[in-house]
């Protein structure tokens, strides 16, 4: 007997052109097409906003799919399922009958299923003499085969858009953090620049960041923040480069980069008068005009990242953490406790720890770390040594190396 599939819904539910279009597409399905029903369902779930489905509707669709025994749906398969409302409610986490009816209508409206209503609106299947199903009335899952590729493309587009939105928000977060900290460094260290102007520009951009918005809005704000970040970054780099180019490096810094082992011995054995004679007037003037503030811990760690490996837990958050790592580094470098104790008394514990970090960073270029530290302690006692040129030179070397890699 030839089957007849109804094209209009039972009762007061009206027929729409969308329903007719879904039925036309179902009849035109490729008979050789085969899809994995749960893969298609995953794509529908990813693209639910684009499809127009609700979370409750997807729960019902999941239940409908579970009533079909096959996992692979074929174009020539009978894909009609006919569970009762009670069975659907049970598998759809116990929603009310009114909610079930409302979201079943959503599935039909979205074209995810097709109604195949019986004359009396009941869902059932009529079987033949041999037990095979001759006629079924219920919900046709053919759109899951017909629109499988469409759902996949929609899901891929949604995932790509979600990833792009996440990356845009990450760009904004990173730029905001960098700009705030770089501006704070510029203000704290009295670096000549319009830091208040930078701060006002940042606040103007940050104040326009929406709580929720399309990805394009976040991309535009990220672009503005990156432009400001680049300006602030260039300001700091220009200061670092100009400071190191215009100022003669201190005698101590020349030793930290000197690969000649004999020169370290000469400094350790030289008298205070010989050291004073070798120091130029410009060298003394450079030390006098360096910032009076202590170096920020972040700059020290940026210039001397190797010291972090000696810290407990592999992390340095405070000056106390740096001092503890320096005590370990002192033993690793072969510096005697008395030499390090003297350096702490003359320079202060934080500056002595900074020197140890710098020596650790340039360890392969220093033949006698202990003698080198004693010579720096002597110069610090005479007011002829500051850690600023040492750290700035390391930062400049790091920047130049990065530029070469680019």
mmCIF file of C-alpha atoms in Angstrom:
data_model
loop_
_atom_site.group_PDB
_atom_site.id
_atom_site.type_symbol
_atom_site.label_atom_id
_atom_site.label_comp_id
_atom_site.label_asym_id
_atom_site.label_seq_id
_atom_site.Cartn_x
_atom_site.Cartn_y
_atom_site.Cartn_z
ATOM 1 C CA UNK A 1 0.000 0.000 0.000
ATOM 2 C CA UNK A 2 1.344 3.410 -0.917
ATOM 3 C CA UNK A 3 1.997 5.656 2.024
ATOM 4 C CA UNK A 4 0.448 9.073 2.345
ATOM 5 C CA UNK A 5 2.150 11.718 4.452
ATOM 6 C CA UNK A 6 -0.025 14.565 5.574
ATOM 7 C CA UNK A 7 1.162 18.043 4.779
ATOM 8 C CA UNK A 8 -0.960 20.001 7.229
ATOM 9 C CA UNK A 9 -0.932 19.934 11.038
ATOM 10 C CA UNK A 10 -3.781 18.546 13.065
ATOM 11 C CA UNK A 11 -6.319 20.733 14.844
ATOM 12 C CA UNK A 12 -6.099 24.501 15.000
ATOM 13 C CA UNK A 13 -2.398 24.689 14.174
ATOM 14 C CA UNK A 14 -2.039 26.589 10.869
ATOM 15 C CA UNK A 15 0.018 25.565 7.875
ATOM 16 C CA UNK A 16 2.906 27.879 6.973
ATOM 17 C CA UNK A 17 5.135 28.239 3.944
ATOM 18 C CA UNK A 18 8.085 27.345 6.152
ATOM 19 C CA UNK A 19 6.501 23.988 6.942
ATOM 20 C CA UNK A 20 5.840 23.400 3.272
ATOM 21 C CA UNK A 21 9.435 24.280 2.396
ATOM 22 C CA UNK A 22 10.721 21.808 4.994
ATOM 23 C CA UNK A 23 8.565 19.051 3.547
ATOM 24 C CA UNK A 24 9.673 19.807 0.009
ATOM 25 C CA UNK A 25 13.308 19.627 1.109
ATOM 26 C CA UNK A 26 12.680 16.350 2.926
ATOM 27 C CA UNK A 27 11.296 14.756 -0.238
ATOM 28 C CA UNK A 28 14.349 15.943 -2.182
ATOM 29 C CA UNK A 29 16.873 14.356 0.201
ATOM 30 C CA UNK A 30 19.777 12.478 -1.355
ATOM 31 C CA UNK A 31 19.047 8.775 -0.889
ATOM 32 C CA UNK A 32 22.759 8.019 -0.534
ATOM 33 C CA UNK A 33 23.305 10.607 2.203
ATOM 34 C CA UNK A 34 24.393 9.261 5.589
ATOM 35 C CA UNK A 35 24.961 11.304 8.750
ATOM 36 C CA UNK A 36 25.702 10.602 12.405
ATOM 37 C CA UNK A 37 22.651 11.864 14.277
ATOM 38 C CA UNK A 38 24.561 12.934 17.381
ATOM 39 C CA UNK A 39 27.155 14.803 15.335
ATOM 40 C CA UNK A 40 24.358 16.708 13.624
ATOM 41 C CA UNK A 41 22.733 17.373 16.985
ATOM 42 C CA UNK A 42 26.032 18.791 18.284
ATOM 43 C CA UNK A 43 26.185 21.151 15.292
ATOM 44 C CA UNK A 44 22.596 22.234 15.906
ATOM 45 C CA UNK A 45 23.397 22.883 19.550
ATOM 46 C CA UNK A 46 26.428 25.033 18.646
ATOM 47 C CA UNK A 47 24.384 27.010 16.120
ATOM 48 C CA UNK A 48 21.146 27.151 18.135
ATOM 49 C CA UNK A 49 20.994 30.963 18.106
ATOM 50 C CA UNK A 50 21.434 31.090 14.335
ATOM 51 C CA UNK A 51 18.897 28.297 13.851
ATOM 52 C CA UNK A 52 16.420 29.886 16.282
ATOM 53 C CA UNK A 53 16.149 26.966 18.681
ATOM 54 C CA UNK A 54 15.806 27.281 22.453
ATOM 55 C CA UNK A 55 17.543 25.232 25.122
ATOM 56 C CA UNK A 56 14.267 23.499 25.991
ATOM 57 C CA UNK A 57 13.626 22.784 22.310
ATOM 58 C CA UNK A 58 17.065 21.172 22.055
ATOM 59 C CA UNK A 59 16.284 19.001 25.080
ATOM 60 C CA UNK A 60 13.156 17.786 23.268
ATOM 61 C CA UNK A 61 15.093 17.235 20.027
ATOM 62 C CA UNK A 62 17.626 15.184 21.977
ATOM 63 C CA UNK A 63 14.764 13.073 23.329
ATOM 64 C CA UNK A 64 13.236 12.632 19.862
ATOM 65 C CA UNK A 65 16.564 11.463 18.459
ATOM 66 C CA UNK A 66 16.900 8.940 21.273
ATOM 67 C CA UNK A 67 13.629 7.284 20.202
ATOM 68 C CA UNK A 68 15.097 6.310 16.825
ATOM 69 C CA UNK A 69 17.121 3.102 17.148
ATOM 70 C CA UNK A 70 19.725 3.970 14.486
ATOM 71 C CA UNK A 71 22.738 6.171 15.078
ATOM 72 C CA UNK A 72 23.440 6.643 11.365
ATOM 73 C CA UNK A 73 20.611 8.330 9.484
ATOM 74 C CA UNK A 74 20.303 7.496 5.781
ATOM 75 C CA UNK A 75 18.488 9.430 3.114
ATOM 76 C CA UNK A 76 16.247 6.480 2.309
ATOM 77 C CA UNK A 77 15.523 5.518 5.946
ATOM 78 C CA UNK A 78 12.190 5.907 7.672
ATOM 79 C CA UNK A 79 12.997 8.628 10.183
ATOM 80 C CA UNK A 80 9.614 9.120 11.810
ATOM 81 C CA UNK A 81 9.434 8.684 15.582
ATOM 82 C CA UNK A 82 6.133 8.560 17.439
ATOM 83 C CA UNK A 83 6.624 8.836 21.225
ATOM 84 C CA UNK A 84 3.733 9.942 23.389
ATOM 85 C CA UNK A 85 3.853 13.202 25.307
ATOM 86 C CA UNK A 86 4.399 11.248 28.515
ATOM 87 C CA UNK A 87 7.434 9.487 27.052
ATOM 88 C CA UNK A 88 8.847 12.769 25.747
ATOM 89 C CA UNK A 89 8.333 14.489 29.086
ATOM 90 C CA UNK A 90 10.140 11.642 30.823
ATOM 91 C CA UNK A 91 13.190 11.890 28.538
ATOM 92 C CA UNK A 92 13.132 15.700 28.427
ATOM 93 C CA UNK A 93 13.823 16.092 32.156
ATOM 94 C CA UNK A 94 10.211 16.293 33.275
ATOM 95 C CA UNK A 95 9.009 19.549 31.713
ATOM 96 C CA UNK A 96 5.318 20.411 31.875
ATOM 97 C CA UNK A 97 2.930 19.441 29.038
ATOM 98 C CA UNK A 98 2.380 23.107 28.139
ATOM 99 C CA UNK A 99 6.141 23.704 27.923
ATOM 100 C CA UNK A 100 6.527 20.553 25.834
ATOM 101 C CA UNK A 101 3.907 21.693 23.315
ATOM 102 C CA UNK A 102 5.378 25.171 23.099
ATOM 103 C CA UNK A 103 8.898 23.992 22.354
ATOM 104 C CA UNK A 104 7.771 21.245 19.981
ATOM 105 C CA UNK A 105 6.260 24.101 17.976
ATOM 106 C CA UNK A 106 9.660 25.827 18.068
ATOM 107 C CA UNK A 107 11.337 22.729 16.575
ATOM 108 C CA UNK A 108 8.791 22.659 13.773
ATOM 109 C CA UNK A 109 9.089 26.377 13.161
ATOM 110 C CA UNK A 110 12.907 26.146 12.975
ATOM 111 C CA UNK A 111 12.630 23.330 10.451
ATOM 112 C CA UNK A 112 14.390 20.814 12.669
ATOM 113 C CA UNK A 113 11.530 18.318 12.565
ATOM 114 C CA UNK A 114 8.384 17.876 10.450
ATOM 115 C CA UNK A 115 4.971 17.002 11.850
ATOM 116 C CA UNK A 116 3.371 13.920 10.341
ATOM 117 C CA UNK A 117 -0.004 14.092 12.107
ATOM 118 C CA UNK A 118 -2.515 11.239 12.054
ATOM 119 C CA UNK A 119 -6.211 11.864 11.308
ATOM 120 C CA UNK A 120 -6.962 12.162 15.029
ATOM 121 C CA UNK A 121 -3.675 13.851 15.986
ATOM 122 C CA UNK A 122 -2.321 10.818 17.853
ATOM 123 C CA UNK A 123 1.175 9.461 17.294
ATOM 124 C CA UNK A 124 1.406 5.805 16.419
ATOM 125 C CA UNK A 125 2.630 3.337 13.803
ATOM 126 C CA UNK A 126 0.604 0.831 11.819
ATOM 127 C CA UNK A 127 2.390 -2.431 11.176
ATOM 128 C CA UNK A 128 1.901 -4.903 8.366
ATOM 129 C CA UNK A 129 1.324 -8.669 8.594
ATOM 130 C CA UNK A 130 5.028 -9.385 8.843
ATOM 131 C CA UNK A 131 5.591 -6.816 11.581
ATOM 132 C CA UNK A 132 7.197 -4.076 9.514
ATOM 133 C CA UNK A 133 5.922 -0.507 9.868
ATOM 134 C CA UNK A 134 3.647 0.428 6.998
ATOM 135 C CA UNK A 135 2.549 3.873 8.168
ATOM 136 C CA UNK A 136 3.874 6.054 10.994
ATOM 137 C CA UNK A 137 2.485 9.252 12.426
ATOM 138 C CA UNK A 138 4.642 11.490 14.590
ATOM 139 C CA UNK A 139 7.740 13.621 13.994
ATOM 140 C CA UNK A 140 9.874 13.234 10.881
ATOM 141 C CA UNK A 141 13.618 13.684 11.559
ATOM 142 C CA UNK A 142 14.507 13.937 7.852
ATOM 143 C CA UNK A 143 15.687 17.594 8.217
ATOM 144 C CA UNK A 144 18.600 16.266 10.284
ATOM 145 C CA UNK A 145 19.831 14.591 7.089
ATOM 146 C CA UNK A 146 18.721 17.233 4.604
ATOM 147 C CA UNK A 147 20.252 20.152 6.514
ATOM 148 C CA UNK A 148 23.241 18.353 8.031
ATOM 149 C CA UNK A 149 25.820 20.294 5.966
ATOM 150 C CA UNK A 150 24.030 23.583 6.666
ATOM 151 C CA UNK A 151 24.094 22.932 10.395
ATOM 152 C CA UNK A 152 27.788 22.042 10.241
ATOM 153 C CA UNK A 153 28.689 25.262 8.434
ATOM 154 C CA UNK A 154 26.613 27.327 10.847
ATOM 155 C CA UNK A 155 28.298 25.648 13.817
ATOM 156 C CA UNK A 156 31.769 26.289 12.388
ATOM 157 C CA UNK A 157 30.903 29.947 11.818
ATOM 158 C CA UNK A 158 29.574 30.282 15.376
ATOM 159 C CA UNK A 159 32.675 28.642 16.871
ATOM 160 C CA UNK A 160 34.967 30.859 14.787
ATOM 161 C CA UNK A 161 33.071 33.968 15.841
ATOM 162 C CA UNK A 162 33.169 32.911 19.484
ATOM 163 C CA UNK A 163 36.929 32.366 19.266
ATOM 164 C CA UNK A 164 37.440 35.743 17.576
ATOM 165 C CA UNK A 165 35.413 37.418 20.345
ATOM 166 C CA UNK A 166 37.494 35.689 23.016
ATOM 167 C CA UNK A 167 40.738 36.782 21.338
ATOM 168 C CA UNK A 168 39.483 40.372 21.079
ATOM 169 C CA UNK A 169 38.668 40.415 24.798
ATOM 170 C CA UNK A 170 42.088 38.924 25.591
ATOM 171 C CA UNK A 171 43.763 41.673 23.538
ATOM 172 C CA UNK A 172 41.840 44.286 25.505
ATOM 173 C CA UNK A 173 42.772 42.728 28.855
ATOM 174 C CA UNK A 174 46.477 42.470 28.005
ATOM 175 C CA UNK A 175 46.650 45.999 26.624
ATOM 176 C CA UNK A 176 44.866 47.431 29.659
ATOM 177 C CA UNK A 177 47.240 45.689 32.053
ATOM 178 C CA UNK A 178 50.362 46.738 30.147
ATOM 179 C CA UNK A 179 49.254 50.358 29.693
ATOM 180 C CA UNK A 180 48.307 50.842 33.358
ATOM 181 C CA UNK A 181 51.582 49.385 34.647
ATOM 182 C CA UNK A 182 53.768 51.189 32.110
ATOM 183 C CA UNK A 183 52.105 54.527 32.896
ATOM 184 C CA UNK A 184 52.602 53.880 36.627
ATOM 185 C CA UNK A 185 56.289 53.116 35.989
ATOM 186 C CA UNK A 186 56.728 56.301 33.963
ATOM 187 C CA UNK A 187 55.126 58.430 36.677
ATOM 188 C CA UNK A 188 56.967 56.742 39.566
ATOM 189 C CA UNK A 189 60.346 57.006 37.869
ATOM 190 C CA UNK A 190 59.783 60.607 36.736
ATOM 191 C CA UNK A 191 60.507 59.745 33.105
ATOM 192 C CA UNK A 192 59.887 62.868 30.989
ATOM 193 C CA UNK A 193 56.639 62.355 29.042
ATOM 194 C CA UNK A 194 52.993 63.377 29.078
ATOM 195 C CA UNK A 195 51.933 60.569 31.409
ATOM 196 C CA UNK A 196 48.786 62.351 32.543
ATOM 197 C CA UNK A 197 47.795 62.678 28.902
ATOM 198 C CA UNK A 198 48.382 58.980 28.395
ATOM 199 C CA UNK A 199 46.286 58.263 31.483
ATOM 200 C CA UNK A 200 43.407 60.424 30.267
ATOM 201 C CA UNK A 201 43.518 58.759 26.845
ATOM 202 C CA UNK A 202 43.439 55.333 28.482
ATOM 203 C CA UNK A 203 40.531 56.228 30.743
ATOM 204 C CA UNK A 204 38.603 57.562 27.750
ATOM 205 C CA UNK A 205 39.011 54.289 25.864
ATOM 206 C CA UNK A 206 38.453 52.019 28.874
ATOM 207 C CA UNK A 207 35.276 53.892 29.754
ATOM 208 C CA UNK A 208 33.758 52.862 26.420
ATOM 209 C CA UNK A 209 34.327 49.136 26.841
ATOM 210 C CA UNK A 210 30.835 47.583 26.825
ATOM 211 C CA UNK A 211 29.723 44.754 29.062
ATOM 212 C CA UNK A 212 28.240 42.907 26.091
ATOM 213 C CA UNK A 213 28.589 43.893 22.444
ATOM 214 C CA UNK A 214 29.283 42.405 19.010
ATOM 215 C CA UNK A 215 32.781 41.219 18.334
ATOM 216 C CA UNK A 216 33.398 44.138 15.919
ATOM 217 C CA UNK A 217 32.966 46.610 18.788
ATOM 218 C CA UNK A 218 35.596 44.821 20.862
ATOM 219 C CA UNK A 219 37.946 44.674 17.861
ATOM 220 C CA UNK A 220 37.661 48.440 17.404
ATOM 221 C CA UNK A 221 38.425 49.139 21.074
ATOM 222 C CA UNK A 222 41.298 46.642 21.037
ATOM 223 C CA UNK A 223 42.775 48.511 18.069
ATOM 224 C CA UNK A 224 42.603 51.826 19.948
ATOM 225 C CA UNK A 225 44.208 50.307 23.045
ATOM 226 C CA UNK A 226 46.994 48.712 20.996
ATOM 227 C CA UNK A 227 47.772 52.059 19.363
ATOM 228 C CA UNK A 228 48.010 53.695 22.810
ATOM 229 C CA UNK A 229 50.044 50.742 24.122
ATOM 230 C CA UNK A 230 52.537 51.161 21.284
ATOM 231 C CA UNK A 231 52.911 54.873 22.023
ATOM 232 C CA UNK A 232 53.529 54.279 25.730
ATOM 233 C CA UNK A 233 55.887 51.392 24.997
ATOM 234 C CA UNK A 234 57.911 53.468 22.547
ATOM 235 C CA UNK A 235 58.171 56.255 25.124
ATOM 236 C CA UNK A 236 59.694 53.930 27.709
ATOM 237 C CA UNK A 237 61.990 52.231 25.196
ATOM 238 C CA UNK A 238 63.190 55.587 23.899
ATOM 239 C CA UNK A 239 64.076 56.664 27.435
ATOM 240 C CA UNK A 240 65.942 53.420 28.114
ATOM 241 C CA UNK A 241 67.870 53.590 24.828
ATOM 242 C CA UNK A 242 68.707 57.294 25.055
ATOM 243 C CA UNK A 243 69.755 56.982 28.676
ATOM 244 C CA UNK A 244 72.220 54.214 27.882
ATOM 245 C CA UNK A 245 73.507 55.848 24.711
ATOM 246 C CA UNK A 246 74.079 59.306 26.213
ATOM 247 C CA UNK A 247 75.494 58.191 29.535
ATOM 248 C CA UNK A 248 78.854 56.439 29.878
ATOM 249 C CA UNK A 249 78.294 53.105 31.511
ATOM 250 C CA UNK A 250 79.659 52.868 35.015
ATOM 251 C CA UNK A 251 82.891 50.994 35.676
ATOM 252 C CA UNK A 252 80.948 48.196 37.293
ATOM 253 C CA UNK A 253 78.785 47.651 34.239
ATOM 254 C CA UNK A 254 81.828 47.479 31.998
ATOM 255 C CA UNK A 255 83.041 44.646 34.189
ATOM 256 C CA UNK A 256 79.786 42.729 34.144
ATOM 257 C CA UNK A 257 80.033 42.546 30.351
ATOM 258 C CA UNK A 258 83.825 42.034 30.202
ATOM 259 C CA UNK A 259 84.800 38.567 29.079
ATOM 260 C CA UNK A 260 88.509 39.091 29.915
ATOM 261 C CA UNK A 261 89.169 37.200 33.152
ATOM 262 C CA UNK A 262 92.287 39.252 34.001
ATOM 263 C CA UNK A 263 90.399 42.523 34.164
ATOM 264 C CA UNK A 264 88.343 41.295 37.110
ATOM 265 C CA UNK A 265 91.508 40.477 39.052
ATOM 266 C CA UNK A 266 92.973 43.884 38.317
ATOM 267 C CA UNK A 267 89.935 45.645 39.756
ATOM 268 C CA UNK A 268 89.921 43.508 42.873
ATOM 269 C CA UNK A 269 93.600 44.265 43.505
ATOM 270 C CA UNK A 270 93.604 47.925 42.490
ATOM 271 C CA UNK A 271 93.691 50.620 45.147
ATOM 272 C CA UNK A 272 91.011 53.205 45.770
ATOM 273 C CA UNK A 273 93.208 55.914 44.197
ATOM 274 C CA UNK A 274 93.709 53.904 41.024
ATOM 275 C CA UNK A 275 89.953 53.362 40.733
ATOM 276 C CA UNK A 276 89.301 57.046 41.297
ATOM 277 C CA UNK A 277 91.807 57.973 38.604
ATOM 278 C CA UNK A 278 90.226 55.602 36.118
ATOM 279 C CA UNK A 279 86.738 57.008 36.700
ATOM 280 C CA UNK A 280 85.982 59.969 34.468
ATOM 281 C CA UNK A 281 84.119 63.080 35.572
ATOM 282 C CA UNK A 282 81.247 62.149 33.282
ATOM 283 C CA UNK A 283 81.035 58.763 34.952
ATOM 284 C CA UNK A 284 80.624 60.337 38.392
ATOM 285 C CA UNK A 285 78.107 62.800 37.008
ATOM 286 C CA UNK A 286 76.051 59.925 35.563
ATOM 287 C CA UNK A 287 75.781 58.276 38.961
ATOM 288 C CA UNK A 288 74.796 61.591 40.534
ATOM 289 C CA UNK A 289 72.002 62.199 38.036
ATOM 290 C CA UNK A 290 70.461 58.725 38.123
ATOM 291 C CA UNK A 291 66.985 58.471 39.701
ATOM 292 C CA UNK A 292 67.066 58.509 43.486
ATOM 293 C CA UNK A 293 64.231 55.991 43.713
ATOM 294 C CA UNK A 294 64.933 52.316 44.028
ATOM 295 C CA UNK A 295 64.532 50.227 40.896
ATOM 296 C CA UNK A 296 61.048 48.693 40.596
ATOM 297 C CA UNK A 297 61.135 44.966 41.182
ATOM 298 C CA UNK A 298 59.397 44.345 37.851
ATOM 299 C CA UNK A 299 62.198 46.046 35.916
ATOM 300 C CA UNK A 300 64.850 44.041 37.803
ATOM 301 C CA UNK A 301 63.107 40.768 36.979
ATOM 302 C CA UNK A 302 62.616 41.824 33.360
ATOM 303 C CA UNK A 303 66.347 42.506 33.037
ATOM 304 C CA UNK A 304 67.446 39.464 35.080
ATOM 305 C CA UNK A 305 64.933 36.643 34.449
ATOM 306 C CA UNK A 306 67.459 33.878 35.267
ATOM 307 C CA UNK A 307 67.282 34.632 39.004
ATOM 308 C CA UNK A 308 63.653 33.458 39.053
ATOM 309 C CA UNK A 309 64.809 29.862 38.539
ATOM 310 C CA UNK A 310 66.576 30.025 41.926
ATOM 311 C CA UNK A 311 63.512 31.260 43.802
ATOM 312 C CA UNK A 312 61.454 28.981 45.996
ATOM 313 C CA UNK A 313 58.535 27.721 43.931
ATOM 314 C CA UNK A 314 60.010 29.329 40.807
ATOM 315 C CA UNK A 315 58.258 32.655 41.495
ATOM 316 C CA UNK A 316 59.363 36.084 42.779
ATOM 317 C CA UNK A 317 56.617 38.443 43.921
ATOM 318 C CA UNK A 318 58.321 40.638 46.522
ATOM 319 C CA UNK A 319 61.761 42.025 47.336
ATOM 320 C CA UNK A 320 61.950 39.473 50.138
ATOM 321 C CA UNK A 321 61.557 36.720 47.529
ATOM 322 C CA UNK A 322 64.373 38.279 45.491
ATOM 323 C CA UNK A 323 66.653 38.467 48.527
ATOM 324 C CA UNK A 324 66.014 34.797 49.294
ATOM 325 C CA UNK A 325 66.785 33.864 45.687
ATOM 326 C CA UNK A 326 69.927 36.030 45.787
ATOM 327 C CA UNK A 327 71.129 34.177 48.899
ATOM 328 C CA UNK A 328 70.803 30.941 46.942
ATOM 329 C CA UNK A 329 72.437 32.544 43.904
ATOM 330 C CA UNK A 330 75.342 33.749 46.041
ATOM 331 C CA UNK A 331 76.223 30.172 46.937
ATOM 332 C CA UNK A 332 75.669 29.030 43.354
ATOM 333 C CA UNK A 333 78.071 31.704 42.051
ATOM 334 C CA UNK A 334 80.737 30.803 44.606
ATOM 335 C CA UNK A 335 80.592 34.158 46.393
ATOM 336 C CA UNK A 336 81.658 33.983 50.018
ATOM 337 C CA UNK A 337 79.144 34.840 52.758
ATOM 338 C CA UNK A 338 81.395 37.631 54.015
ATOM 339 C CA UNK A 339 81.527 39.307 50.588
ATOM 340 C CA UNK A 340 77.766 39.202 50.254
ATOM 341 C CA UNK A 341 77.238 40.401 53.831
ATOM 342 C CA UNK A 342 79.536 43.353 53.192
ATOM 343 C CA UNK A 343 77.645 44.194 49.999
ATOM 344 C CA UNK A 344 74.341 44.127 51.917
ATOM 345 C CA UNK A 345 75.741 46.461 54.591
ATOM 346 C CA UNK A 346 77.116 48.957 52.052
ATOM 347 C CA UNK A 347 74.472 48.860 49.307
ATOM 348 C CA UNK A 348 71.434 47.687 51.201
ATOM 349 C CA UNK A 349 69.887 44.238 50.966
ATOM 350 C CA UNK A 350 67.680 45.010 47.965
ATOM 351 C CA UNK A 351 70.485 46.524 45.868
ATOM 352 C CA UNK A 352 72.869 43.726 46.817
ATOM 353 C CA UNK A 353 70.241 41.208 45.738
ATOM 354 C CA UNK A 354 69.835 43.129 42.465
ATOM 355 C CA UNK A 355 73.600 42.931 41.852
ATOM 356 C CA UNK A 356 73.551 39.176 42.482
ATOM 357 C CA UNK A 357 70.695 38.858 39.969
ATOM 358 C CA UNK A 358 72.690 40.846 37.392
ATOM 359 C CA UNK A 359 75.813 38.742 37.967
ATOM 360 C CA UNK A 360 73.703 35.606 37.611
ATOM 361 C CA UNK A 361 72.313 36.932 34.319
ATOM 362 C CA UNK A 362 75.860 37.517 32.921
ATOM 363 C CA UNK A 363 77.528 34.654 34.747
ATOM 364 C CA UNK A 364 79.281 33.223 31.688
ATOM 365 C CA UNK A 365 81.120 36.544 31.117
ATOM 366 C CA UNK A 366 82.489 36.925 34.671
ATOM 367 C CA UNK A 367 85.492 34.898 35.754
ATOM 368 C CA UNK A 368 85.478 35.841 39.447
ATOM 369 C CA UNK A 369 81.998 36.719 40.759
ATOM 370 C CA UNK A 370 83.299 37.110 44.324
ATOM 371 C CA UNK A 371 86.078 39.527 43.375
ATOM 372 C CA UNK A 372 83.704 41.392 41.115
ATOM 373 C CA UNK A 373 81.156 41.846 43.926
ATOM 374 C CA UNK A 374 83.866 43.128 46.297
ATOM 375 C CA UNK A 375 84.992 45.700 43.728
ATOM 376 C CA UNK A 376 81.403 46.901 43.281
ATOM 377 C CA UNK A 377 81.014 47.124 47.076
ATOM 378 C CA UNK A 378 84.138 49.287 47.285
ATOM 379 C CA UNK A 379 82.846 51.602 44.565
ATOM 380 C CA UNK A 380 79.429 51.781 46.236
ATOM 381 C CA UNK A 381 81.108 52.786 49.516
ATOM 382 C CA UNK A 382 82.820 55.655 47.639
ATOM 383 C CA UNK A 383 79.517 56.709 46.041
ATOM 384 C CA UNK A 384 80.674 55.714 42.553
ATOM 385 C CA UNK A 385 78.278 52.854 41.868
ATOM 386 C CA UNK A 386 74.559 52.541 41.144
ATOM 387 C CA UNK A 387 72.559 49.543 40.012
ATOM 388 C CA UNK A 388 70.601 51.675 37.505
ATOM 389 C CA UNK A 389 73.190 51.619 34.638
ATOM 390 C CA UNK A 390 73.733 47.902 35.178
ATOM 391 C CA UNK A 391 70.038 47.040 34.876
ATOM 392 C CA UNK A 392 69.410 49.516 32.043
ATOM 393 C CA UNK A 393 72.278 48.000 30.028
ATOM 394 C CA UNK A 394 70.814 44.530 30.486
ATOM 395 C CA UNK A 395 67.428 45.792 29.348
ATOM 396 C CA UNK A 396 68.970 47.451 26.302
ATOM 397 C CA UNK A 397 70.787 44.235 25.377
ATOM 398 C CA UNK A 398 67.513 42.363 25.718
ATOM 399 C CA UNK A 399 65.676 44.835 23.468
ATOM 400 C CA UNK A 400 68.419 44.727 20.841
ATOM 401 C CA UNK A 401 68.371 40.930 20.855
ATOM 402 C CA UNK A 402 64.599 40.982 20.411
ATOM 403 C CA UNK A 403 64.887 43.378 17.473
ATOM 404 C CA UNK A 404 67.464 41.116 15.830
ATOM 405 C CA UNK A 405 65.110 38.160 16.147
ATOM 406 C CA UNK A 406 62.326 40.165 14.479
#
